[in-house]
C-alpha positions as YAML, in Angstrom:
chain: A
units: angstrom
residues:
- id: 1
  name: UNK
  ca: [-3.91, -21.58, 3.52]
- id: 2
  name: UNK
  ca: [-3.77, -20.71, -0.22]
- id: 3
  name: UNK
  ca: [-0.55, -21.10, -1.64]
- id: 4
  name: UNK
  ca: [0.61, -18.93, -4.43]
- id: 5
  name: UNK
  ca: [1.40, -20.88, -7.29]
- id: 6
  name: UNK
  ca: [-2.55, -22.20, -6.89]
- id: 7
  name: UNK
  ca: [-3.43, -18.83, -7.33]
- id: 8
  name: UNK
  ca: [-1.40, -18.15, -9.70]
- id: 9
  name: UNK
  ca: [0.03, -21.49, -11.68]
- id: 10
  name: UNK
  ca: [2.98, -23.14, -12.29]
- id: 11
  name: UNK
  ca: [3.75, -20.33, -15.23]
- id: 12
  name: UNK
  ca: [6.19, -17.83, -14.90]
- id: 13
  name: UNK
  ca: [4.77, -14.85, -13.69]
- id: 14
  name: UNK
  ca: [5.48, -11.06, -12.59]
- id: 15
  name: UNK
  ca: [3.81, -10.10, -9.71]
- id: 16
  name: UNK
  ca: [3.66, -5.75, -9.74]
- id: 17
  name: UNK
  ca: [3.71, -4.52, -5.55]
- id: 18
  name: UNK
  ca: [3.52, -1.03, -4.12]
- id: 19
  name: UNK
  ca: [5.93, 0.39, -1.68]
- id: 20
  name: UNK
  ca: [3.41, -0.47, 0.96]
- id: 21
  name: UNK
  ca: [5.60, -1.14, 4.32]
- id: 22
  name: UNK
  ca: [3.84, -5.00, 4.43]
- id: 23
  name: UNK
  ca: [5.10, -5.46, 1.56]
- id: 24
  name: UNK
  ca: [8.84, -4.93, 2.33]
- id: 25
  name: UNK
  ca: [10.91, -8.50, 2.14]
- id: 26
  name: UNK
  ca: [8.41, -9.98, 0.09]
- id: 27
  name: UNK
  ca: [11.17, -11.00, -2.44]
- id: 28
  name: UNK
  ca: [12.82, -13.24, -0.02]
- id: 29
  name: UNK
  ca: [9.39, -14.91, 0.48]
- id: 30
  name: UNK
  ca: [8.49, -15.92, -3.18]
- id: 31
  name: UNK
  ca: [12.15, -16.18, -4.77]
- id: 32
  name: UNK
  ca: [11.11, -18.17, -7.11]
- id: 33
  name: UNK
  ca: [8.88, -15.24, -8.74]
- id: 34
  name: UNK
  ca: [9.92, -12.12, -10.16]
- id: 35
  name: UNK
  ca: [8.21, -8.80, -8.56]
- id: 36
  name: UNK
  ca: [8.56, -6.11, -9.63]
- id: 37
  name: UNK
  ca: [7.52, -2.89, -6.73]
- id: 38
  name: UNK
  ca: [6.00, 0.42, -8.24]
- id: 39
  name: UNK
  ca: [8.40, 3.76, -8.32]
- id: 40
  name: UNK
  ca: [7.34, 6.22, -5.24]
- id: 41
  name: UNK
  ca: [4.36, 8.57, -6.80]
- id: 42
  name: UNK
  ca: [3.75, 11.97, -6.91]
- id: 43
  name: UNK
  ca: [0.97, 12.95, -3.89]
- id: 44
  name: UNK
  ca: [0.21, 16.08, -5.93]
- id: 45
  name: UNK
  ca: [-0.38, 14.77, -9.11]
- id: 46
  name: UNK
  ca: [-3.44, 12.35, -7.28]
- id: 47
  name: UNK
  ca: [-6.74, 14.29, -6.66]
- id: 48
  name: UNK
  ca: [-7.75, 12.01, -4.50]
- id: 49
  name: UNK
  ca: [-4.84, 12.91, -1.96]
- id: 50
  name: UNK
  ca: [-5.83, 16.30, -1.42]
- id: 51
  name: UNK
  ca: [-9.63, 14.85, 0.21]
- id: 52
  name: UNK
  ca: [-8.14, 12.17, 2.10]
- id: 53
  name: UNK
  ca: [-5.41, 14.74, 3.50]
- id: 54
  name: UNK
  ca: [-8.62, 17.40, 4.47]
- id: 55
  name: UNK
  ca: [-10.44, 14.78, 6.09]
- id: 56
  name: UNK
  ca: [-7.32, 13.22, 8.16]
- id: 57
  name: UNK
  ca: [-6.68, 16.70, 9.27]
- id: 58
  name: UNK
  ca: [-10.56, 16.91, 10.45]
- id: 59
  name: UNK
  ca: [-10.52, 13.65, 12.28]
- id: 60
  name: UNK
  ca: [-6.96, 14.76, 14.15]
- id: 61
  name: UNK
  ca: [-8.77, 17.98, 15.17]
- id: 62
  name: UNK
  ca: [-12.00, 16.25, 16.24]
- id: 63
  name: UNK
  ca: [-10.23, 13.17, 18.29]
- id: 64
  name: UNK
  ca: [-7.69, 16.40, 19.57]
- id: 65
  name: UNK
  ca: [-11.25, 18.22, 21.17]
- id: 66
  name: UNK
  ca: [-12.81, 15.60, 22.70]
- id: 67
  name: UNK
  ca: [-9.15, 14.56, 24.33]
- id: 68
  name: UNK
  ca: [-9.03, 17.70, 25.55]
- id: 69
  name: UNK
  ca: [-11.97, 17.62, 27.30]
...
């Protein structure tokens, strides 16, 4: 296993996190770093969001047909 500090070095060092749910309690796992997590973001103001949301919406309707079979 890779530890972090061999990753990283001995320097001090900010490591930047989403809100991801794996990511929750991560502070209590590296105390001796300082991490910083990411404010919540806007859905609407990433394009990107909009096609993944279309294409979830497909594959729900899809998977809800052939159950229904």
């Amino acid at each position: 296993m890779t530890s972090l500090e061999s990753v990283l070095g001995p320097e001090a060092s900010v490591i930047l996190m989403d809100n991801a749910p794996c990511h929750a309690g991560i502070e209590q796992e590296f105390e001796d770093r300082v991490i910083k997590k990411l404010p919540p973001h806007s859905l609407f103001l990433n394009p990107i969001e909009n096609c993944f949301s279309v294409l979830k919406a497909t594959v729900k309707r899809q998977l809800n047909n052939i159950a229904d079979r």
